[in-house]
PDB file of C-alpha atoms (C1' of nucleotides) in Angstrom:
ATOM      1  CA  UNK H 661       0.000   0.000   0.000  1.00 29.00           C
ATOM      2  CA  UNK H 662       1.359   3.349  -1.033  1.00 34.00           C
ATOM      3  CA  UNK H 663       2.001   5.556   1.938  1.00 34.00           C
ATOM      4  CA  UNK H 664       0.954   9.152   1.493  1.00 38.00           C
ATOM      5  CA  UNK H 665       0.895  11.600   4.328  1.00 46.00           C
ATOM      6  CA  UNK H 666      -0.318  14.453   2.225  1.00 54.00           C
ATOM      7  CA  UNK H 667      -3.977  15.032   2.118  1.00 58.00           C
ATOM      8  CA  UNK H 668      -5.627  14.844  -1.196  1.00 62.00           C
ATOM      9  CA  UNK H 669      -7.677  17.648  -2.515  1.00 76.00           C
ATOM     10  CA  UNK H 670     -10.567  17.002  -4.838  1.00 86.00           C
ATOM     11  CA  UNK H 671      -9.779  18.029  -8.364  1.00 89.00           C
ATOM     12  CA  UNK H 672     -11.598  17.756 -11.660  1.00 91.00           C
ATOM     13  CA  UNK H 673     -11.812  13.925 -11.738  1.00 90.00           C
ATOM     14  CA  UNK H 674     -13.245  13.705  -8.232  1.00 89.00           C
ATOM     15  CA  UNK H 675     -15.820  16.399  -8.960  1.00 91.00           C
ATOM     16  CA  UNK H 676     -16.718  14.755 -12.277  1.00 92.00           C
ATOM     17  CA  UNK H 677     -17.185  11.325 -10.691  1.00 90.00           C
ATOM     18  CA  UNK H 678     -19.316  12.936  -7.981  1.00 91.00           C
ATOM     19  CA  UNK H 679     -21.364  14.716 -10.632  1.00 94.00           C
ATOM     20  CA  UNK H 680     -22.029  11.520 -12.572  1.00 92.00           C
ATOM     21  CA  UNK H 681     -23.214   9.630  -9.517  1.00 91.00           C
ATOM     22  CA  UNK H 682     -25.392  12.501  -8.347  1.00 94.00           C
ATOM     23  CA  UNK H 683     -26.901  12.837 -11.795  1.00 94.00           C
ATOM     24  CA  UNK H 684     -28.427   9.366 -11.548  1.00 93.00           C
ATOM     25  CA  UNK H 685     -29.618  10.078  -8.004  1.00 94.00           C
ATOM     26  CA  UNK H 686     -31.133  13.545  -7.888  1.00 96.00           C
ATOM     27  CA  UNK H 687     -32.220  14.529 -11.393  1.00 96.00           C
ATOM     28  CA  UNK H 688     -35.864  15.602 -11.338  1.00 97.00           C
ATOM     29  CA  UNK H 689     -35.922  15.190  -7.547  1.00 98.00           C
ATOM     30  CA  UNK H 690     -37.501  17.858  -5.382  1.00 98.00           C
ATOM     31  CA  UNK H 691     -35.946  19.287  -2.238  1.00 98.00           C
ATOM     32  CA  UNK H 692     -37.963  18.585   0.904  1.00 98.00           C
ATOM     33  CA  UNK H 693     -35.817  19.933   3.715  1.00 97.00           C
ATOM     34  CA  UNK H 694     -32.501  21.740   4.179  1.00 96.00           C
ATOM     35  CA  UNK H 695     -30.286  22.121   7.205  1.00 95.00           C
ATOM     36  CA  UNK H 696     -27.057  24.042   7.591  1.00 95.00           C
ATOM     37  CA  UNK H 697     -24.916  22.766  10.454  1.00 93.00           C
ATOM     38  CA  UNK H 698     -21.984  25.105   9.938  1.00 92.00           C
ATOM     39  CA  UNK H 699     -22.556  28.699   8.795  1.00 91.00           C
ATOM     40  CA  UNK H 700     -19.086  29.079   7.286  1.00 92.00           C
ATOM     41  CA  UNK H 701     -19.971  26.635   4.526  1.00 93.00           C
ATOM     42  CA  UNK H 702     -22.610  29.016   3.135  1.00 94.00           C
ATOM     43  CA  UNK H 703     -20.370  32.086   3.544  1.00 93.00           C
ATOM     44  CA  UNK H 704     -20.552  33.019  -0.125  1.00 93.00           C
ATOM     45  CA  UNK H 705     -24.287  33.532   0.139  1.00 93.00           C
ATOM     46  CA  UNK H 706     -25.188  37.234   0.343  1.00 90.00           C
ATOM     47  CA  UNK H 707     -27.618  36.528   3.189  1.00 90.00           C
ATOM     48  CA  UNK H 708     -26.917  33.444   5.320  1.00 88.00           C
ATOM     49  CA  UNK H 709     -30.533  32.258   5.141  1.00 93.00           C
ATOM     50  CA  UNK H 710     -30.605  32.413   1.327  1.00 94.00           C
ATOM     51  CA  UNK H 711     -29.182  28.912   1.042  1.00 95.00           C
ATOM     52  CA  UNK H 712     -32.013  27.158   2.852  1.00 96.00           C
ATOM     53  CA  UNK H 713     -34.708  29.532   1.672  1.00 96.00           C
ATOM     54  CA  UNK H 714     -33.829  29.284  -1.985  1.00 96.00           C
ATOM     55  CA  UNK H 715     -33.417  25.490  -1.998  1.00 97.00           C
ATOM     56  CA  UNK H 716     -36.843  24.867  -0.491  1.00 96.00           C
ATOM     57  CA  UNK H 717     -39.102  22.954  -2.892  1.00 97.00           C
ATOM     58  CA  UNK H 718     -36.738  23.423  -5.826  1.00 98.00           C
ATOM     59  CA  UNK H 719     -36.377  20.644  -8.380  1.00 98.00           C
ATOM     60  CA  UNK H 720     -33.050  19.512  -9.831  1.00 98.00           C
ATOM     61  CA  UNK H 721     -32.960  19.954 -13.584  1.00 97.00           C
ATOM     62  CA  UNK H 722     -29.393  19.133 -14.593  1.00 97.00           C
ATOM     63  CA  UNK H 723     -25.867  18.904 -13.249  1.00 96.00           C
ATOM     64  CA  UNK H 724     -22.826  20.401 -14.864  1.00 96.00           C
ATOM     65  CA  UNK H 725     -19.255  21.081 -13.897  1.00 95.00           C
ATOM     66  CA  UNK H 726     -16.709  23.741 -14.704  1.00 95.00           C
ATOM     67  CA  UNK H 727     -13.235  22.943 -13.433  1.00 94.00           C
ATOM     68  CA  UNK H 728     -13.629  21.957  -9.800  1.00 94.00           C
ATOM     69  CA  UNK H 729     -17.030  23.625  -9.415  1.00 95.00           C
ATOM     70  CA  UNK H 730     -20.186  21.523  -9.432  1.00 95.00           C
ATOM     71  CA  UNK H 731     -23.249  23.415 -10.649  1.00 96.00           C
ATOM     72  CA  UNK H 732     -26.644  21.881  -9.987  1.00 97.00           C
ATOM     73  CA  UNK H 733     -29.228  23.694 -12.076  1.00 97.00           C
ATOM     74  CA  UNK H 734     -32.592  24.086 -10.372  1.00 97.00           C
ATOM     75  CA  UNK H 735     -35.938  25.373 -11.516  1.00 96.00           C
ATOM     76  CA  UNK H 736     -36.774  29.059 -10.931  1.00 94.00           C
ATOM     77  CA  UNK H 737     -33.429  30.053 -12.493  1.00 95.00           C
ATOM     78  CA  UNK H 738     -31.376  29.077  -9.467  1.00 96.00           C
ATOM     79  CA  UNK H 739     -27.968  27.421  -9.410  1.00 96.00           C
ATOM     80  CA  UNK H 740     -26.741  25.312  -6.506  1.00 96.00           C
ATOM     81  CA  UNK H 741     -22.957  25.670  -6.666  1.00 96.00           C
ATOM     82  CA  UNK H 742     -20.558  23.487  -4.688  1.00 95.00           C
ATOM     83  CA  UNK H 743     -16.789  23.597  -4.335  1.00 94.00           C
ATOM     84  CA  UNK H 744     -15.276  20.710  -2.391  1.00 92.00           C
ATOM     85  CA  UNK H 745     -12.272  22.793  -1.301  1.00 90.00           C
ATOM     86  CA  UNK H 746      -9.497  20.832   0.345  1.00 85.00           C
ATOM     87  CA  UNK H 747     -11.397  18.196   2.213  1.00 86.00           C
ATOM     88  CA  UNK H 748     -14.992  18.160   1.044  1.00 90.00           C
ATOM     89  CA  UNK H 749     -17.066  15.290  -0.256  1.00 90.00           C
ATOM     90  CA  UNK H 750     -20.690  14.658  -1.034  1.00 92.00           C
ATOM     91  CA  UNK H 751     -22.588  11.669   0.297  1.00 92.00           C
ATOM     92  CA  UNK H 752     -25.913  10.286  -0.883  1.00 93.00           C
ATOM     93  CA  UNK H 753     -27.577   8.287   1.866  1.00 93.00           C
ATOM     94  CA  UNK H 754     -30.973   7.341   3.231  1.00 95.00           C
ATOM     95  CA  UNK H 755     -32.149   9.785   5.857  1.00 94.00           C
ATOM     96  CA  UNK H 756     -32.054   7.163   8.614  1.00 94.00           C
ATOM     97  CA  UNK H 757     -28.272   6.797   8.310  1.00 92.00           C
ATOM     98  CA  UNK H 758     -26.306   8.288  11.220  1.00 92.00           C
ATOM     99  CA  UNK H 759     -24.729  11.650  10.461  1.00 91.00           C
ATOM    100  CA  UNK H 760     -20.958  11.672  10.149  1.00 89.00           C
ATOM    101  CA  UNK H 761     -18.846  14.213  12.003  1.00 89.00           C
ATOM    102  CA  UNK H 762     -18.147  17.305   9.898  1.00 91.00           C
ATOM    103  CA  UNK H 763     -21.449  17.032   8.067  1.00 94.00           C
ATOM    104  CA  UNK H 764     -21.932  20.681   7.147  1.00 95.00           C
ATOM    105  CA  UNK H 765     -25.163  20.727   5.168  1.00 95.00           C
ATOM    106  CA  UNK H 766     -27.940  18.200   4.656  1.00 96.00           C
ATOM    107  CA  UNK H 767     -30.424  18.416   1.814  1.00 97.00           C
ATOM    108  CA  UNK H 768     -33.239  15.905   1.975  1.00 97.00           C
ATOM    109  CA  UNK H 769     -35.178  15.118  -1.169  1.00 97.00           C
ATOM    110  CA  UNK H 770     -38.778  14.030  -1.445  1.00 97.00           C
ATOM    111  CA  UNK H 771     -38.672  10.262  -0.936  1.00 96.00           C
ATOM    112  CA  UNK H 772     -36.091  10.331   1.846  1.00 95.00           C
ATOM    113  CA  UNK H 773     -32.672  10.302   0.169  1.00 96.00           C
ATOM    114  CA  UNK H 774     -30.247  12.870   1.543  1.00 96.00           C
ATOM    115  CA  UNK H 775     -27.350  14.715  -0.014  1.00 96.00           C
ATOM    116  CA  UNK H 776     -24.824  15.510   2.703  1.00 95.00           C
ATOM    117  CA  UNK H 777     -21.799  17.761   2.418  1.00 94.00           C
ATOM    118  CA  UNK H 778     -18.999  16.546   4.669  1.00 92.00           C
ATOM    119  CA  UNK H 779     -16.010  18.882   4.915  1.00 91.00           C
ATOM    120  CA  UNK H 780     -13.681  18.829   7.964  1.00 88.00           C
ATOM    121  CA  UNK H 781     -11.719  21.960   7.070  1.00 88.00           C
ATOM    122  CA  UNK H 782     -14.563  23.987   5.636  1.00 91.00           C
ATOM    123  CA  UNK H 783     -12.448  25.262   2.749  1.00 91.00           C
ATOM    124  CA  UNK H 784     -15.286  24.136   0.542  1.00 93.00           C
ATOM    125  CA  UNK H 785     -18.615  25.882   0.229  1.00 95.00           C
ATOM    126  CA  UNK H 786     -22.162  25.519  -1.003  1.00 96.00           C
ATOM    127  CA  UNK H 787     -24.276  28.355  -2.300  1.00 95.00           C
ATOM    128  CA  UNK H 788     -27.488  28.900  -4.235  1.00 96.00           C
ATOM    129  CA  UNK H 789     -27.142  31.711  -6.705  1.00 95.00           C
ATOM    130  CA  UNK H 790     -29.448  33.440  -9.146  1.00 95.00           C
ATOM    131  CA  UNK H 791     -28.338  33.593 -12.780  1.00 94.00           C
ATOM    132  CA  UNK H 792     -27.135  37.162 -12.198  1.00 93.00           C
ATOM    133  CA  UNK H 793     -25.138  36.198  -9.117  1.00 94.00           C
ATOM    134  CA  UNK H 794     -23.598  33.259 -10.940  1.00 94.00           C
ATOM    135  CA  UNK H 795     -22.695  35.439 -13.905  1.00 91.00           C
ATOM    136  CA  UNK H 796     -20.907  37.957 -11.688  1.00 90.00           C
ATOM    137  CA  UNK H 797     -19.223  35.313  -9.540  1.00 92.00           C
ATOM    138  CA  UNK H 798     -15.647  34.101  -9.739  1.00 90.00           C
ATOM    139  CA  UNK H 799     -16.817  31.217 -11.909  1.00 93.00           C
ATOM    140  CA  UNK H 800     -16.767  33.446 -14.943  1.00 89.00           C
ATOM    141  CA  UNK H 801     -13.077  34.095 -14.418  1.00 89.00           C
ATOM    142  CA  UNK H 802     -12.310  30.404 -14.867  1.00 93.00           C
ATOM    143  CA  UNK H 803     -10.377  29.345 -17.913  1.00 93.00           C
ATOM    144  CA  UNK H 804     -11.675  26.622 -20.246  1.00 94.00           C
ATOM    145  CA  UNK H 805     -12.497  23.306 -18.606  1.00 95.00           C
ATOM    146  CA  UNK H 806      -9.509  20.959 -18.702  1.00 95.00           C
ATOM    147  CA  UNK H 807     -11.616  17.954 -19.680  1.00 95.00           C
ATOM    148  CA  UNK H 808     -14.290  19.226 -22.027  1.00 95.00           C
ATOM    149  CA  UNK H 809     -12.705  22.352 -23.459  1.00 94.00           C
ATOM    150  CA  UNK H 810      -8.940  21.969 -23.357  1.00 94.00           C
ATOM    151  CA  UNK H 811      -7.282  24.739 -25.381  1.00 93.00           C
ATOM    152  CA  UNK H 812      -5.686  23.805 -28.690  1.00 94.00           C
ATOM    153  CA  UNK H 813      -1.895  23.663 -28.955  1.00 95.00           C
ATOM    154  CA  UNK H 814      -1.979  26.999 -30.746  1.00 94.00           C
ATOM    155  CA  UNK H 815      -4.049  28.616 -27.984  1.00 93.00           C
ATOM    156  CA  UNK H 816      -1.926  27.050 -25.278  1.00 94.00           C
ATOM    157  CA  UNK H 817       1.320  28.195 -26.880  1.00 94.00           C
ATOM    158  CA  UNK H 818      -0.121  31.665 -27.300  1.00 92.00           C
ATOM    159  CA  UNK H 819      -1.049  31.760 -23.661  1.00 92.00           C
ATOM    160  CA  UNK H 820       2.361  30.610 -22.441  1.00 93.00           C
ATOM    161  CA  UNK H 821       4.390  32.852 -24.736  1.00 92.00           C
ATOM    162  CA  UNK H 822       6.561  35.211 -22.742  1.00 91.00           C
ATOM    163  CA  UNK H 823       5.453  33.814 -19.389  1.00 92.00           C
ATOM    164  CA  UNK H 824       8.217  33.710 -16.824  1.00 91.00           C
ATOM    165  CA  UNK H 825       6.096  32.010 -14.151  1.00 92.00           C
ATOM    166  CA  UNK H 826       6.857  28.312 -13.741  1.00 94.00           C
ATOM    167  CA  UNK H 827       4.701  25.817 -15.588  1.00 95.00           C
ATOM    168  CA  UNK H 828       3.572  24.089 -12.387  1.00 94.00           C
ATOM    169  CA  UNK H 829       1.954  27.149 -10.794  1.00 93.00           C
ATOM    170  CA  UNK H 830       0.553  28.099 -14.203  1.00 94.00           C
ATOM    171  CA  UNK H 831      -1.226  24.742 -14.377  1.00 94.00           C
ATOM    172  CA  UNK H 832      -2.690  25.357 -10.926  1.00 93.00           C
ATOM    173  CA  UNK H 833      -3.955  28.766 -12.017  1.00 93.00           C
ATOM    174  CA  UNK H 834      -7.638  28.160 -12.713  1.00 93.00           C
ATOM    175  CA  UNK H 835      -7.891  31.102 -15.076  1.00 92.00           C
ATOM    176  CA  UNK H 836      -5.510  29.378 -17.493  1.00 90.00           C
ATOM    177  CA  UNK H 837      -7.165  25.945 -17.532  1.00 94.00           C
ATOM    178  CA  UNK H 838      -9.835  25.025 -14.975  1.00 94.00           C
ATOM    179  CA  UNK H 839      -9.819  21.799 -12.995  1.00 94.00           C
ATOM    180  CA  UNK H 840      -6.175  20.764 -12.611  1.00 93.00           C
ATOM    181  CA  UNK H 841      -4.867  20.734  -9.024  1.00 91.00           C
ATOM    182  CA  UNK H 842      -1.691  19.654  -7.316  1.00 91.00           C
ATOM    183  CA  UNK H 843      -1.936  15.893  -7.877  1.00 89.00           C
ATOM    184  CA  UNK H 844      -2.923  15.872 -11.517  1.00 91.00           C
ATOM    185  CA  UNK H 845      -0.568  18.727 -12.419  1.00 93.00           C
ATOM    186  CA  UNK H 846       2.374  16.649 -11.175  1.00 93.00           C
ATOM    187  CA  UNK H 847       1.069  13.524 -12.865  1.00 93.00           C
ATOM    188  CA  UNK H 848       0.530  15.316 -16.186  1.00 95.00           C
ATOM    189  CA  UNK H 849       3.972  16.941 -16.133  1.00 95.00           C
ATOM    190  CA  UNK H 850       5.607  13.592 -15.461  1.00 95.00           C
ATOM    191  CA  UNK H 851       3.660  11.876 -18.229  1.00 95.00           C
ATOM    192  CA  UNK H 852       4.827  14.442 -20.797  1.00 96.00           C
ATOM    193  CA  UNK H 853       8.350  14.593 -19.294  1.00 96.00           C
ATOM    194  CA  UNK H 854       8.367  18.331 -18.614  1.00 96.00           C
ATOM    195  CA  UNK H 855       9.921  19.672 -15.416  1.00 95.00           C
ATOM    196  CA  UNK H 856       7.581  21.585 -13.105  1.00 94.00           C
ATOM    197  CA  UNK H 857      10.407  24.127 -12.734  1.00 93.00           C
ATOM    198  CA  UNK H 858      10.422  25.184 -16.375  1.00 94.00           C
ATOM    199  CA  UNK H 859       9.223  28.724 -17.028  1.00 94.00           C
ATOM    200  CA  UNK H 860       5.903  28.504 -18.888  1.00 94.00           C
ATOM    201  CA  UNK H 861       7.204  30.510 -21.829  1.00 94.00           C
ATOM    202  CA  UNK H 862      10.167  28.178 -22.334  1.00 94.00           C
ATOM    203  CA  UNK H 863       8.068  25.225 -23.485  1.00 95.00           C
ATOM    204  CA  UNK H 864       8.449  24.352 -27.159  1.00 95.00           C
ATOM    205  CA  UNK H 865       5.309  23.717 -29.207  1.00 95.00           C
ATOM    206  CA  UNK H 866       6.089  20.022 -29.176  1.00 96.00           C
ATOM    207  CA  UNK H 867       6.206  20.033 -25.376  1.00 96.00           C
ATOM    208  CA  UNK H 868       2.966  21.984 -25.137  1.00 96.00           C
ATOM    209  CA  UNK H 869       1.398  19.403 -27.420  1.00 96.00           C
ATOM    210  CA  UNK H 870       2.594  16.596 -25.158  1.00 96.00           C
ATOM    211  CA  UNK H 871       1.437  18.473 -22.087  1.00 96.00           C
ATOM    212  CA  UNK H 872      -2.110  18.942 -23.279  1.00 95.00           C
ATOM    213  CA  UNK H 873      -2.351  15.303 -24.290  1.00 96.00           C
ATOM    214  CA  UNK H 874      -0.920  14.308 -20.899  1.00 96.00           C
ATOM    215  CA  UNK H 875      -3.482  16.421 -19.037  1.00 95.00           C
ATOM    216  CA  UNK H 876      -6.309  14.845 -20.978  1.00 95.00           C
ATOM    217  CA  UNK H 877      -4.953  11.308 -20.617  1.00 95.00           C
ATOM    218  CA  UNK H 878      -4.398  11.716 -16.883  1.00 94.00           C
ATOM    219  CA  UNK H 879      -7.830  13.190 -16.182  1.00 94.00           C
ATOM    220  CA  UNK H 880      -9.664  10.563 -18.216  1.00 94.00           C
ATOM    221  CA  UNK H 881      -7.744   7.709 -16.556  1.00 93.00           C
ATOM    222  CA  UNK H 882      -8.437   9.149 -13.106  1.00 91.00           C
ATOM    223  CA  UNK H 883     -12.148   9.489 -13.834  1.00 92.00           C
ATOM    224  CA  UNK H 884     -12.247   5.880 -15.021  1.00 91.00           C
ATOM    225  CA  UNK H 885     -10.809   4.787 -11.673  1.00 86.00           C
ATOM    226  CA  UNK H 886     -13.304   6.887  -9.716  1.00 79.00           C
ATOM    227  CA  UNK H 887     -10.716   9.505  -8.771  1.00 81.00           C
ATOM    228  CA  UNK H 888      -8.005   9.259  -6.139  1.00 76.00           C
ATOM    229  CA  UNK H 889      -8.743   8.311  -2.524  1.00 73.00           C
ATOM    230  CA  UNK H 890      -5.618   8.641  -0.403  1.00 65.00           C
ATOM    231  CA  UNK H 891      -5.014   6.755   2.807  1.00 56.00           C
ATOM    232  CA  UNK H 892      -6.929   9.264   4.893  1.00 56.00           C
ATOM    233  CA  UNK H 893     -10.038   8.376   2.851  1.00 48.00           C
ATOM    234  CA  UNK H 894     -11.026  12.024   2.958  1.00 57.00           C
ATOM    235  CA  UNK H 895     -12.318  11.663  -0.557  1.00 63.00           C
ATOM    236  CA  UNK H 896     -14.886   8.990  -1.201  1.00 66.00           C
ATOM    237  CA  UNK H 897     -17.511   8.670  -3.870  1.00 70.00           C
ATOM    238  CA  UNK H 898     -21.062   9.719  -2.947  1.00 75.00           C
ATOM    239  CA  UNK H 899     -21.920   6.032  -2.565  1.00 72.00           C
ATOM    240  CA  UNK H 900     -19.062   5.539  -0.071  1.00 72.00           C
ATOM    241  CA  UNK H 901     -16.732   3.662  -2.418  1.00 73.00           C
ATOM    242  CA  UNK H 902     -13.063   4.580  -2.767  1.00 73.00           C
ATOM    243  CA  UNK H 903     -11.538   6.085  -5.893  1.00 75.00           C
ATOM    244  CA  UNK H 904      -8.818   3.750  -7.093  1.00 75.00           C
ATOM    245  CA  UNK H 905      -6.399   5.952  -9.003  1.00 81.00           C
ATOM    246  CA  UNK H 906      -3.970   5.924  -6.057  1.00 79.00           C
ATOM    247  CA  UNK H 907      -2.040   2.920  -7.346  1.00 81.00           C
ATOM    248  CA  UNK H 908      -1.744   4.570 -10.753  1.00 86.00           C
ATOM    249  CA  UNK H 909      -0.041   7.687  -9.426  1.00 88.00           C
ATOM    250  CA  UNK H 910       3.380   7.927 -11.024  1.00 91.00           C
ATOM    251  CA  UNK H 911       5.034  10.620  -8.896  1.00 91.00           C
ATOM    252  CA  UNK H 912       2.612  12.194  -6.438  1.00 89.00           C
ATOM    253  CA  UNK H 913       3.542  11.178  -2.881  1.00 85.00           C
ATOM    254  CA  UNK H 914       6.367   8.957  -4.123  1.00 88.00           C
ATOM    255  CA  UNK H 915       9.420  10.900  -2.943  1.00 89.00           C
ATOM    256  CA  UNK H 916      12.519   8.676  -2.969  1.00 90.00           C
ATOM    257  CA  UNK H 917      10.896   5.881  -4.943  1.00 90.00           C
ATOM    258  CA  UNK H 918      12.164   4.884  -8.363  1.00 92.00           C
ATOM    259  CA  UNK H 919      10.543   6.532 -11.372  1.00 94.00           C
ATOM    260  CA  UNK H 920       8.401   4.041 -13.312  1.00 91.00           C
ATOM    261  CA  UNK H 921       9.844   5.384 -16.554  1.00 92.00           C
ATOM    262  CA  UNK H 922      13.592   5.789 -15.927  1.00 94.00           C
ATOM    263  CA  UNK H 923      14.279   4.545 -12.388  1.00 94.00           C
ATOM    264  CA  UNK H 924      15.639   7.817 -10.981  1.00 94.00           C
ATOM    265  CA  UNK H 925      14.602   8.661  -7.425  1.00 93.00           C
ATOM    266  CA  UNK H 926      11.545  10.895  -7.412  1.00 92.00           C
ATOM    267  CA  UNK H 927      12.086  14.252  -5.755  1.00 92.00           C
ATOM    268  CA  UNK H 928       9.843  16.545  -3.791  1.00 90.00           C
ATOM    269  CA  UNK H 929      10.390  20.239  -4.348  1.00 91.00           C
ATOM    270  CA  UNK H 930       8.322  23.010  -2.809  1.00 90.00           C
ATOM    271  CA  UNK H 931       7.218  25.416  -5.511  1.00 91.00           C
ATOM    272  CA  UNK H 932       5.287  28.483  -4.398  1.00 87.00           C
ATOM    273  CA  UNK H 933       4.565  26.722  -1.087  1.00 85.00           C
ATOM    274  CA  UNK H 934       3.060  23.650  -2.791  1.00 89.00           C
ATOM    275  CA  UNK H 935       4.664  20.202  -2.888  1.00 89.00           C
ATOM    276  CA  UNK H 936       5.760  19.137  -6.333  1.00 92.00           C
ATOM    277  CA  UNK H 937       6.792  15.586  -7.069  1.00 92.00           C
ATOM    278  CA  UNK H 938       8.874  15.021 -10.157  1.00 94.00           C
ATOM    279  CA  UNK H 939      11.594  12.862 -11.675  1.00 95.00           C
ATOM    280  CA  UNK H 940      14.945  14.571 -12.339  1.00 94.00           C
ATOM    281  CA  UNK H 941      15.754  11.744 -14.762  1.00 95.00           C
ATOM    282  CA  UNK H 942      13.053  12.108 -17.373  1.00 93.00           C
ATOM    283  CA  UNK H 943      11.707  15.569 -16.567  1.00 94.00           C
ATOM    284  CA  UNK H 944      14.862  17.426 -17.529  1.00 81.00           C
TER     285      UNK H 944
ATOM    286  C1'  DA S1029       2.556  38.140 -10.187  1.00 71.01           C
ATOM    287  C1'  DC S1030       3.159  37.676  -5.741  1.00 71.01           C
ATOM    288  C1'  DC S1031       1.671  37.260  -0.395  1.00 71.01           C
ATOM    289  C1'  DT S1032      -1.457  36.023   3.538  1.00 71.01           C
ATOM    290  C1'  DC S1033      -5.250  33.988   5.380  1.00 71.01           C
ATOM    291  C1'  DC S1034      -8.714  30.539   6.297  1.00 71.01           C
ATOM    292  C1'  DC S1035      -9.299  25.509   8.977  1.00 71.01           C
ATOM    293  C1'  DT S1036      -8.541  20.998  11.427  1.00 71.01           C
ATOM    294  C1'  DG S1037      -6.845  16.051  11.666  1.00 71.01           C
ATOM    295  C1'  DG S1038      -2.787  13.852  12.004  1.00 71.01           C
ATOM    296  C1'  DC S1039       1.794  13.780  12.780  1.00 71.01           C
ATOM    297  C1'  DC S1040       6.147  14.759  15.429  1.00 71.01           C
TER     298       DC S1040
ATOM    299  C1'  DG I 935       1.493  21.241  22.359  1.00 71.01           C
ATOM    300  C1'  DG I 936       2.965  22.966  17.901  1.00 71.01           C
ATOM    301  C1'  DC I 937       3.361  22.412  13.004  1.00 71.01           C
ATOM    302  C1'  DC I 938       1.935  21.209   8.510  1.00 71.01           C
ATOM    303  C1'  DA I 939      -0.910  20.536   4.246  1.00 71.01           C
ATOM    304  C1'  DG I 940      -3.131  23.594   0.475  1.00 71.01           C
ATOM    305  C1'  DG I 941      -7.476  25.976  -3.218  1.00 71.01           C
ATOM    306  C1'  DG I 942      -9.048  30.079  -3.676  1.00 71.01           C
ATOM    307  C1'  DA I 943     -10.183  34.927  -2.183  1.00 71.01           C
ATOM    308  C1'  DG I 944      -8.528  39.183  -1.353  1.00 71.01           C
ATOM    309  C1'  DG I 945      -5.109  42.404  -1.040  1.00 71.01           C
ATOM    310  C1'  DT I 946      -0.781  44.839  -2.620  1.00 71.01           C
TER     311       DT I 946
END
DNA sequence: ACCTCCCTGGCC
DNA sequence: GGCCAGGGAGGT
């Protein structure tokens, strides 16, 4: 069993897997009751009571995702937006199940199923926004979605041209491409053999091409495995199952282990106060 | 383009 | 008992 002391943060694959499971559970369902156990989780609501008030009796129409944001579209032009933050996850359970610690909000649907937001660190949030509020929110500053709308090589090269910032922090910048976080940035960079320490503008077109393919390949593979649950099991699927991409991680959390591609010892380097795992052998 | 802050379980 | 992880917001 791979030993990882870092905590995982939900990224695009985890949100996408969550979205797919929820879609089969709550589409067309009507909200019966809402409770907010921790006010901080609804902090992005203009008035704290808006969350409960606006969700009352609403019906779920469709579920979409942009980057790491889950957007549940309701009737009456309302949008139930969730960000899982560092430690959040969504559970779907019957309402007679005991409530876990750190359950921050509970939304019960007609029929008795409950959607519960569990988030120990409360970096995540839930909010119900009108179309106008959504349009003026930070969501419209997100770059194109890394899975469904990855920029072309030409666009990517154009964006990176002249950039002195390192490629790793650029990948984490959600206004460049939305959805990639610390784990999948490291995994993508390793797959395309580009060092996280390279200035963004120094990448040749051929490397940018490999990078965008690597991002796509990594995200799709992670989604197929149900995302990544680390040892702390902070991230689980809404049905309680684990995401099994952990064993497929090539560099993340593997400091000192041999690279699967060239055998060099994987290094951990702190870049802009975030851990980066990379192989000095093949990521020159 | 950079810094600080938020928060808490788990580790030393 | 203190430190650490880190996405995103807000500030400079």
